[in-house]
Short mmCIF file of C-alpha atoms in Angstrom, two decimals:
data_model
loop_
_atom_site.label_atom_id
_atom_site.label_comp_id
_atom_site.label_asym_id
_atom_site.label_seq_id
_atom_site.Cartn_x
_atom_site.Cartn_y
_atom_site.Cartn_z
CA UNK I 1 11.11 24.86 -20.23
CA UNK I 2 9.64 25.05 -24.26
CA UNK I 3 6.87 26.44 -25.16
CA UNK I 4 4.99 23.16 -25.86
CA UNK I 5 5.72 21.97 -22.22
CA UNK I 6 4.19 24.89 -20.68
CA UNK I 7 1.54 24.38 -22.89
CA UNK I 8 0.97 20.90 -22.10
CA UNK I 9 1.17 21.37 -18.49
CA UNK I 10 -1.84 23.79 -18.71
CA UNK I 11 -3.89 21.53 -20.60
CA UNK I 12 -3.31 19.11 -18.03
CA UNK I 13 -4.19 21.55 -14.83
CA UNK I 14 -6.99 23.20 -16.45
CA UNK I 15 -8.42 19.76 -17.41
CA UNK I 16 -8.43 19.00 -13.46
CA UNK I 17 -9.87 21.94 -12.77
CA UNK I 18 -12.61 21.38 -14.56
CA UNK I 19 -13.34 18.22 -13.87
CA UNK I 20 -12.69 19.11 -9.84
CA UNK I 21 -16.37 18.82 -8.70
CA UNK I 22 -16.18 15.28 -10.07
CA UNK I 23 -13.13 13.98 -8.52
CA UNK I 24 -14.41 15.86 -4.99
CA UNK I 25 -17.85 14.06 -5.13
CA UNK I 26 -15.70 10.47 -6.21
CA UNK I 27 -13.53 10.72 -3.15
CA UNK I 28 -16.75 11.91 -0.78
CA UNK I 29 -18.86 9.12 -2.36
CA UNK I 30 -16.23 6.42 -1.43
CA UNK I 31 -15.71 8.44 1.83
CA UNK I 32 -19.32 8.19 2.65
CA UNK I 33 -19.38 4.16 1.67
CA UNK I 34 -16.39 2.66 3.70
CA UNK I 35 -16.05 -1.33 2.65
CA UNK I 36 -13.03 -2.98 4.10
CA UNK I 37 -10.60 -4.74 1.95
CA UNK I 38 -11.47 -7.29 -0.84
CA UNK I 39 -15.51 -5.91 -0.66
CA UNK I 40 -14.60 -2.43 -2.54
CA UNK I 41 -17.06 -3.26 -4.64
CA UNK I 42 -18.75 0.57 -4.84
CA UNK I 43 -15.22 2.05 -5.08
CA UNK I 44 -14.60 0.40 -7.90
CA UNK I 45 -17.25 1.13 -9.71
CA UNK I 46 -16.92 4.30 -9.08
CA UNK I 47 -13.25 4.47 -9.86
CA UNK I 48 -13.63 1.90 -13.10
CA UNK I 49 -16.85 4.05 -14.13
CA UNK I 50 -14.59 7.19 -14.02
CA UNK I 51 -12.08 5.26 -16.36
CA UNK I 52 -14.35 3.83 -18.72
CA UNK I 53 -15.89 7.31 -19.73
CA UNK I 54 -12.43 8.57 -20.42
CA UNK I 55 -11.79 5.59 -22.91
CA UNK I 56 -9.62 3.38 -20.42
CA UNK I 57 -9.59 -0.60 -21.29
CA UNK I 58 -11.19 -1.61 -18.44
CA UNK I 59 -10.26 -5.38 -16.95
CA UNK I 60 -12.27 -6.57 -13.83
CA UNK I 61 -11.14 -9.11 -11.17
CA UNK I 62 -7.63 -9.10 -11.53
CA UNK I 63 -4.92 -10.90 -9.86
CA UNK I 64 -7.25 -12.78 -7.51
CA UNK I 65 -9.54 -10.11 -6.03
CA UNK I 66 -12.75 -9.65 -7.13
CA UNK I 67 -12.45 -5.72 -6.02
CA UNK I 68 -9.15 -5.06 -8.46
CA UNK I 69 -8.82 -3.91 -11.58
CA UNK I 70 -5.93 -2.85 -14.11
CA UNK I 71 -7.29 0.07 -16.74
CA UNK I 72 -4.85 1.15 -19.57
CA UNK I 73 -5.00 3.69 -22.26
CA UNK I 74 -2.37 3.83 -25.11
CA UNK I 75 -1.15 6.10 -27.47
CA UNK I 76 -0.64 5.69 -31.52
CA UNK I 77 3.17 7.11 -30.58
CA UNK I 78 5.30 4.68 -28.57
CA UNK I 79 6.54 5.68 -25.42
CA UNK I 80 7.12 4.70 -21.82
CA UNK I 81 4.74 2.97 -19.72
CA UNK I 82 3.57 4.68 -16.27
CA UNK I 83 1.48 2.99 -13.38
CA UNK I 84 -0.29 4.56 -10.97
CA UNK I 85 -1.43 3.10 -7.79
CA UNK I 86 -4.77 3.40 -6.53
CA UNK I 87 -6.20 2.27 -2.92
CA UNK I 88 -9.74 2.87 -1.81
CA UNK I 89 -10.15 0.46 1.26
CA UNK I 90 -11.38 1.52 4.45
CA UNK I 91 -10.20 0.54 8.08
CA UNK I 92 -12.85 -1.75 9.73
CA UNK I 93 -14.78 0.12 12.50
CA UNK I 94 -13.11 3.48 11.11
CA UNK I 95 -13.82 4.10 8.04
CA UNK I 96 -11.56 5.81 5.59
CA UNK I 97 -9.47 7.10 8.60
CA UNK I 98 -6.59 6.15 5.82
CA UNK I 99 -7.49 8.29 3.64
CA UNK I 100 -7.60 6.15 1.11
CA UNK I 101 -10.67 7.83 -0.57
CA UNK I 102 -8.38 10.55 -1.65
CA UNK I 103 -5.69 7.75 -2.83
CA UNK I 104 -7.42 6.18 -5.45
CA UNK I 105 -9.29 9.53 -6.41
CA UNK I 106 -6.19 11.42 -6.71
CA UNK I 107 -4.18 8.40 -8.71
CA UNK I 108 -7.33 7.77 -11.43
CA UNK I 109 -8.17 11.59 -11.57
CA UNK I 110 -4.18 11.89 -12.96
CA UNK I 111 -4.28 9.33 -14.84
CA UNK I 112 -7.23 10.45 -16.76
CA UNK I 113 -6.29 14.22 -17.02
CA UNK I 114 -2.69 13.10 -18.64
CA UNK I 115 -4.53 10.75 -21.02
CA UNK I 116 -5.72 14.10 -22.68
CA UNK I 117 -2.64 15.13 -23.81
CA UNK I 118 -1.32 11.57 -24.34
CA UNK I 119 -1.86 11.25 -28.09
CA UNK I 120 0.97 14.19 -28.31
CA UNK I 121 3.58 13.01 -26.41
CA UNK I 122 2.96 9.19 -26.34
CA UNK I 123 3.09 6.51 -24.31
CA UNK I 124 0.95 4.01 -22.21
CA UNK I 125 -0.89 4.82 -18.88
CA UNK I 126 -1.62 2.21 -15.84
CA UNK I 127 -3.85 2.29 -13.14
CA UNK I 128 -3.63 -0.59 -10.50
CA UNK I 129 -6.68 -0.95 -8.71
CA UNK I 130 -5.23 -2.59 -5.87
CA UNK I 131 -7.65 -3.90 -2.84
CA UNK I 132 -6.97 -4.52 0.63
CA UNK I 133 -3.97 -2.01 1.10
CA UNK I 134 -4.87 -2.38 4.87
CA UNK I 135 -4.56 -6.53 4.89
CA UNK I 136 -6.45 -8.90 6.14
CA UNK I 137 -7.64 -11.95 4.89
CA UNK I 138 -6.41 -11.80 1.38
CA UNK I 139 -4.68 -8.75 1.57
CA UNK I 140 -2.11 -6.79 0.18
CA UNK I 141 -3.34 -6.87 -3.31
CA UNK I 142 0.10 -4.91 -5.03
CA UNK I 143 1.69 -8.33 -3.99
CA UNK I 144 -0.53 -10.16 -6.17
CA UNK I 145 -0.05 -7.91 -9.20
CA UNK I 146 3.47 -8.23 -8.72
CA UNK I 147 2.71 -12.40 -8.59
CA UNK I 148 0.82 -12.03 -11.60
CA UNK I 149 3.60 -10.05 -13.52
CA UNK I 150 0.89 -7.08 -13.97
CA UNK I 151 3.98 -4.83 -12.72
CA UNK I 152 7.02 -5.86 -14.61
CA UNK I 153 7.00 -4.15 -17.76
CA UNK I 154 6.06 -0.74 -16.48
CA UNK I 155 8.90 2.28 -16.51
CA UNK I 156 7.63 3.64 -13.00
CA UNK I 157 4.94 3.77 -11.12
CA UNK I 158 3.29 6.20 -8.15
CA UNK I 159 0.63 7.05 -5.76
CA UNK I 160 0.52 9.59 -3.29
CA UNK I 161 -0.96 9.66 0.52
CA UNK I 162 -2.71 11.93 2.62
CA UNK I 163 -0.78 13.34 5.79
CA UNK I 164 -0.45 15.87 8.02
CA UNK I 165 2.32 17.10 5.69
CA UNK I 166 3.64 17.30 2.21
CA UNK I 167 6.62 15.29 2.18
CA UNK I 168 8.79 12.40 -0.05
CA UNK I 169 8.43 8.59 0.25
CA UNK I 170 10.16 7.78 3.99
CA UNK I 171 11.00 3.98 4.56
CA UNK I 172 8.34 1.24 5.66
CA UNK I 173 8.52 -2.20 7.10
CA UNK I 174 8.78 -5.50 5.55
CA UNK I 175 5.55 -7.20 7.54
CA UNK I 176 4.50 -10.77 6.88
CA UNK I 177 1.63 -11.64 8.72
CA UNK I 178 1.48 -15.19 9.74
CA UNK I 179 -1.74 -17.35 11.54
CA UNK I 180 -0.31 -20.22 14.14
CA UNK I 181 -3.11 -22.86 14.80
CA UNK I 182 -2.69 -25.47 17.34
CA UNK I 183 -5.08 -28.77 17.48
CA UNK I 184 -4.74 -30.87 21.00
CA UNK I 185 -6.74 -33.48 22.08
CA UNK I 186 -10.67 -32.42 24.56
CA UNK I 187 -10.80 -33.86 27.97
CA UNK I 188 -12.12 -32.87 30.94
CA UNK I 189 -10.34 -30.33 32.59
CA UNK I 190 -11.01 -31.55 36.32
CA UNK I 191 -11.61 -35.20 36.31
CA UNK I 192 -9.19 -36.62 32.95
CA UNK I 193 -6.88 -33.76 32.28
CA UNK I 194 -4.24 -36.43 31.23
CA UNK I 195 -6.19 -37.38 28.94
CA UNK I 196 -5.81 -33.87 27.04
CA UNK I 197 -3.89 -31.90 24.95
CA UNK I 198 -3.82 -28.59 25.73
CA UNK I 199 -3.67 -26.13 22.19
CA UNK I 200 -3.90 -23.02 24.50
CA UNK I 201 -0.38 -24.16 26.64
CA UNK I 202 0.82 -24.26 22.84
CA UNK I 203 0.00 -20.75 22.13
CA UNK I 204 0.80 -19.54 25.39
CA UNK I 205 4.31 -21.15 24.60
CA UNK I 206 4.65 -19.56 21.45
CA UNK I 207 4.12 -15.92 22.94
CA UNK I 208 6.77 -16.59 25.71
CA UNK I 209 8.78 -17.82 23.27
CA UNK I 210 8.42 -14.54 21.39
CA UNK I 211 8.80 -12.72 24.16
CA UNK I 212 12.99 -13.97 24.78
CA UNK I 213 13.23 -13.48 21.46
CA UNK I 214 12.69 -10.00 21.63
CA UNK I 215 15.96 -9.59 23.43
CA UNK I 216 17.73 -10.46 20.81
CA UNK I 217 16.42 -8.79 17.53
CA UNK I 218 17.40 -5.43 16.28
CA UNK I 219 15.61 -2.23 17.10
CA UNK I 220 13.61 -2.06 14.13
CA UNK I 221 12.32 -5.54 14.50
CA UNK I 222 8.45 -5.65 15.86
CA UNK I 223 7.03 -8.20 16.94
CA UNK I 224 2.57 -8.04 17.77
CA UNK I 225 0.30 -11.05 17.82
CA UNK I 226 -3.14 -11.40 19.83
CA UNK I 227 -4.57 -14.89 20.60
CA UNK I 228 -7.63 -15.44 18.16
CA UNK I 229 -9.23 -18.33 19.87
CA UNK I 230 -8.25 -19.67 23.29
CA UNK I 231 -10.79 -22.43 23.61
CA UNK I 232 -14.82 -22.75 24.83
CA UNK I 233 -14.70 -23.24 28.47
CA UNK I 234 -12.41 -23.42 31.53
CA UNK I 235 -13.78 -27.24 32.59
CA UNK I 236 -12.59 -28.39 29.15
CA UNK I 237 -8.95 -28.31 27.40
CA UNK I 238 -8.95 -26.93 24.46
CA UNK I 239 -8.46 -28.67 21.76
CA UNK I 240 -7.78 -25.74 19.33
CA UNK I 241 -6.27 -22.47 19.84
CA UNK I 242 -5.30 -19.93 17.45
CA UNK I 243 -2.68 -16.63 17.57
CA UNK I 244 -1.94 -14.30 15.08
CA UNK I 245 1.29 -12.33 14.70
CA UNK I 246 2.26 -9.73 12.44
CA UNK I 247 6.24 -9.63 12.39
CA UNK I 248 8.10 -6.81 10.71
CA UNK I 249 11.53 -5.56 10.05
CA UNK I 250 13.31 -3.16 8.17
CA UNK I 251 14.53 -5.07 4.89
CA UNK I 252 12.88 -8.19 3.45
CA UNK I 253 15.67 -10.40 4.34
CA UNK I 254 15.61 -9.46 7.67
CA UNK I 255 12.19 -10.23 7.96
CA UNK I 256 12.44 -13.34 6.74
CA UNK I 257 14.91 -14.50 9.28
CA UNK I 258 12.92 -13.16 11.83
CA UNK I 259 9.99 -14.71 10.87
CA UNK I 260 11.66 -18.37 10.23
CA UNK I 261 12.85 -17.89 14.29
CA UNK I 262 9.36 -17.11 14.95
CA UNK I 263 8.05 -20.34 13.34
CA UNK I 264 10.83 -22.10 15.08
CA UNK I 265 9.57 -20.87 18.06
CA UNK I 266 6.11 -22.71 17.49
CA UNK I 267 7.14 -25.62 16.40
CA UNK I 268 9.31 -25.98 19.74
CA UNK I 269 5.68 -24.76 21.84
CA UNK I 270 3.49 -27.55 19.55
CA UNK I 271 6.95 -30.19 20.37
CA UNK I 272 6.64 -29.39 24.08
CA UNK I 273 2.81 -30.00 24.36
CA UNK I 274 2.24 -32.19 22.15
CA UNK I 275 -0.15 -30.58 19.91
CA UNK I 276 -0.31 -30.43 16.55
CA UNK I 277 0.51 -27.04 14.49
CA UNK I 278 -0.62 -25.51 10.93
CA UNK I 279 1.06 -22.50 10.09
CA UNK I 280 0.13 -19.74 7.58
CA UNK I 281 0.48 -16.22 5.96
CA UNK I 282 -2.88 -15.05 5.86
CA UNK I 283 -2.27 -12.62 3.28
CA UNK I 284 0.76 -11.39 0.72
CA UNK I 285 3.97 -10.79 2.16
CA UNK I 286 4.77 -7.24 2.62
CA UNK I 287 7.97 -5.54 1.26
CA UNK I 288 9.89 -2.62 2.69
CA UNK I 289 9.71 0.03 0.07
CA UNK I 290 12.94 0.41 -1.90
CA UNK I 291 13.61 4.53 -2.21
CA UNK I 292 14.39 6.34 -5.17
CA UNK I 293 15.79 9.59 -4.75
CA UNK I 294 15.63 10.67 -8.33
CA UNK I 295 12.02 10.02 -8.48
CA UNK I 296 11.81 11.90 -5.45
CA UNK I 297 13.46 15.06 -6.85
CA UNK I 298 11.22 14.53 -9.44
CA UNK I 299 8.18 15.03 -6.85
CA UNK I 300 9.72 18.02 -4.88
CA UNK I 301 9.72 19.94 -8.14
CA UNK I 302 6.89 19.37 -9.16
CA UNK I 303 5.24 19.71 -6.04
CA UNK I 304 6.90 22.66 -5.04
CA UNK I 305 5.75 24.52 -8.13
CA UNK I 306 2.55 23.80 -7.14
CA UNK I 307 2.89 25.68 -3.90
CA UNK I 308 3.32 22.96 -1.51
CA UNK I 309 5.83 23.24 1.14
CA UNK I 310 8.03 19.78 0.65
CA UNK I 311 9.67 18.29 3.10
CA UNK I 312 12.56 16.32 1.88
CA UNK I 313 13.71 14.08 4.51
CA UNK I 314 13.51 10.34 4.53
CA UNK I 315 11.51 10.12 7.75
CA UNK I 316 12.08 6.35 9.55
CA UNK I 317 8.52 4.80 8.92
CA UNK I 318 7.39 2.49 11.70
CA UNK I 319 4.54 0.88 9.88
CA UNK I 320 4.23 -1.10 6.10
CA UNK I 321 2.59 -0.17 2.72
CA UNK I 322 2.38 -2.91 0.00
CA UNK I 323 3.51 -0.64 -2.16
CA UNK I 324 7.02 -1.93 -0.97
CA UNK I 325 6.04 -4.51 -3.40
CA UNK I 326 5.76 -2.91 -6.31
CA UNK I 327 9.04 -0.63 -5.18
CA UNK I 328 11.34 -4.24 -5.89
CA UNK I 329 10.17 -4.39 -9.17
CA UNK I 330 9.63 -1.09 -10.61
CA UNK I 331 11.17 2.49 -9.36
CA UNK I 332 8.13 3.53 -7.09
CA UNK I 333 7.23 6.57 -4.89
CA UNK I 334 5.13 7.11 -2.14
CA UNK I 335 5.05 10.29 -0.76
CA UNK I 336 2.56 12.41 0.97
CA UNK I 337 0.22 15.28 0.39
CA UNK I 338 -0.95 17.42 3.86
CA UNK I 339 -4.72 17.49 4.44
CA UNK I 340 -4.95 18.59 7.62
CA UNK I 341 -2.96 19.87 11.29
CA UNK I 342 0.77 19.05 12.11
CA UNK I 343 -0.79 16.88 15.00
CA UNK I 344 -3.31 14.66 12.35
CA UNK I 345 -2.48 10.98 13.26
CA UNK I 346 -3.55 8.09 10.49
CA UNK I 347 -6.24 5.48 11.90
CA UNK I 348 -8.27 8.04 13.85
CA UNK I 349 -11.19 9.72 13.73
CA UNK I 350 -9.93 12.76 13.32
CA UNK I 351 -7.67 11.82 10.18
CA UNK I 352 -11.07 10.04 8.84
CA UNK I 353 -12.79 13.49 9.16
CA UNK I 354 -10.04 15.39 7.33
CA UNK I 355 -10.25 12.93 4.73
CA UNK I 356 -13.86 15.07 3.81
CA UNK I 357 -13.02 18.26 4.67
CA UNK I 358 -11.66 21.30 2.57
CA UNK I 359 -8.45 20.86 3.55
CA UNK I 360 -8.53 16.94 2.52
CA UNK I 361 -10.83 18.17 -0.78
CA UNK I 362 -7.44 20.41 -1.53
CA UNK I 363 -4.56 17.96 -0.93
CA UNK I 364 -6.60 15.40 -3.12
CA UNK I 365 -6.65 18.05 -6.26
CA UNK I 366 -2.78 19.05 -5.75
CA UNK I 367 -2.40 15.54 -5.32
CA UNK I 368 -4.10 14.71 -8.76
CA UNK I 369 -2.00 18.15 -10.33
CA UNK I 370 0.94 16.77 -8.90
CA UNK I 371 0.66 12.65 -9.63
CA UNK I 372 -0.33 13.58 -13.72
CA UNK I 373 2.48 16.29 -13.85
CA UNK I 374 5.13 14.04 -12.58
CA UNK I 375 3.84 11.21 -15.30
CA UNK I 376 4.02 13.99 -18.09
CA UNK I 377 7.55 14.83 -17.32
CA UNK I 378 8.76 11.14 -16.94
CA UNK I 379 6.99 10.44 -20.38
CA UNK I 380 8.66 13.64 -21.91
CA UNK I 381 12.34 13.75 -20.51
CA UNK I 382 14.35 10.20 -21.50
CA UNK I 383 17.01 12.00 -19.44
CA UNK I 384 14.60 11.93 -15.65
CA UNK I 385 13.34 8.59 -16.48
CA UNK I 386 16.62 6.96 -17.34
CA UNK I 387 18.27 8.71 -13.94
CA UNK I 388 15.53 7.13 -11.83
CA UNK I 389 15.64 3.43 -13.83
CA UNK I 390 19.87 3.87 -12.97
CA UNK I 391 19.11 4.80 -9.93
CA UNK I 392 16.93 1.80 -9.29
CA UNK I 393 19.15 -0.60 -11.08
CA UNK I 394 22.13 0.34 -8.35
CA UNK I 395 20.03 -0.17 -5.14
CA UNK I 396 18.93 -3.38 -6.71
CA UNK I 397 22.44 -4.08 -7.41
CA UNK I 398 23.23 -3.40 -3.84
CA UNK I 399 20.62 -5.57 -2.09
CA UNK I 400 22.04 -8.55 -4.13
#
């Protein structure tokens, strides 16, 4: 490595360190203020104020969510363009058992610290403030910046996650989640129930349907709905009835055929009862994320020089990041810093307590190291970026 490298590379760390306290209190602020996605609005502030006061363009209310925001800083010198990802939702009821505090902390603090140096190296930096990582109504928000083509024309992008160890992107599940509303016709239950239409048989339908189906899916197919509203009273048939089902599998397409059995399936249930059904994704369709092993070498090195013990193993992922998205469009990572025991589970109360702890205060500042390092090198070697954009290229190639 030159001389000017090193050099930059301790600019870079020794601007974190300095500014440590800062990013600590960010995170713990947004820790101490969980909103659930699309109502982030004090963790953006925070994270847009943070921006702002290191000279970041600033632009509010992108993409269709009040909560997002897309901040870029340029330099004179031309040069690549690098995203970074940044969540900050909480889990409703649990806080930021996500960790998601740390996430957008870790992926402004980097951005920031690398702008210092950008003016000698060149190039643009991104940061996607994307809401709602955790769905819901609206959710999703990567898939709307990928909608809006707010992801196209960057080189790479990244974001890191707490965990219970340090460790490259593993694969998600494609999820769409999908609403299934049935409208009958009210009667009496006891003395006209010919004259109804029972919405509730239709949803009850629709889960036995789902049920055979499961038979006959592949293992990495799952299939989880709960029945939203099941009517008012026993005496009357209901004339609405509502079920929501998440469905995921392991590639996009296969999703997609899944998903077009499923609504199949409740068209046959509204068919057989004669009710009436309205069907829906209540949010953005969620991609499986598309890995990059280049990239990924690219985070074990860096990571690893920064002390951290990296496991290297694409570990089978069960559940679904949006950043999936972003991972069809752009070469993307997602891997993981440790805050906290081997035995730390996501969406507990125990990972929402080590998401404010020492150990959690320490994975989000190797994080930050770690997410601006890997940007410096992938603005200063042609050679990395253009293995991870081949790389990328070929497993696009491959899905076609």
């Amino acid at each position: 490595m030159n001389l000017q490298m090193e050099k930059l590379k301790e600019s870079v760390i020794e601007y974190i360190n300095q500014q440590a306290q800062t990013y600590i209190d960010t995170s713990h602020a947004i820790h101490d203020h969980p909103e659930i996605g699309n109502e982030e609005k004090f963790a953006s502030y925070l994270l847009c104020k943070l921006l702002e006061e290191a000279d970041f363009t600033v632009e509010r209310g992108v993409a269709g969510h009040d909560t997002a925001f897309l901040a870029k800083k340029a330099s004179a010198r031309k040069g690549p363009r690098i995203g970074f990802l940044a969540e900050y939702d909480a889990l409703p009821g649990l806080g930021h058992a996500c960790g998601h505090n740390i996430i957008g902390t870790t992926s402004v603090g980097a951005a920031i610290a690398l702008s210092q140096v950008l003016d000698e190296i060149g190039g643009e930096l991104v940061v996607l403030g994307t809401p709602a990582e955790e769905g819901g109504p609206n959710g999703s928000a990567k898939g709307s910046f990928v909608k809006a083509g707010l992801v196209q024309d960057l080189n790479a992008c990244m974001m890191v996650h707490p965990g219970k160890e340090t460790c490259i992107t593993g694969t998600t599940l494609a999820v769409d989640p999908i609403d299934f509303e049935f409208y009958g016709q009210a009667s009496h239950a006891a003395s006209a129930p010919e004259e109804g239409i029972n919405a509730l048989d239709a949803v009850i339908q629709l889960f036995n349907g789902v049920n055979a189906l499961r038979q006959h899916v592949k293992d990495d197919v799952k299939i989880h709905g709960i029945i939203t509203d099941g009517g008012t009273a026993p005496n009357i048939v209901p004339d609405y009835a509502k079920a929501r089902f998440y469905i995921r599998a392991q590639t996009r397409k296969e999703c997609d055929q899944v998903t077009e059995r499923v609504q199949q399936i409740a068209k046959g249930a509204a068919m057989a009862t004669g009710a009436k059904l309205n069907a829906y994704f209540i949010q953005n369709k969620v991609d499986h994320i598309q890995l990059n092993r280049a990239f990924d070498r690219v985070f074990e090195e860096v990571f690893t020089e920064l002390g951290e013990d990296v496991d290297t193993a694409h570990k089978p992922g069960i559940g679904s990041s949006d950043a999936g998205n972003v991972s069809q469009v752009v070469p993307t990572i997602h891997p993981y810093i440790k805050i906290g025991a081997e035995t730390l589970a996501w969406h507990t109360d125990e990972f929402r307590e080590a998401a404010k702890s020492p150990e959690g205060d320490k994975g989000l500042l190797q994080g930050t190291k770690g997410l601006a390092l890997i940007g410096l090198r992938l603005l200063t070697e042609e050679d990395t970026l253009c293995a991870i954009k081949d790389e990328f290229t070929k497993r696009q190639a491959e899905l076609d």
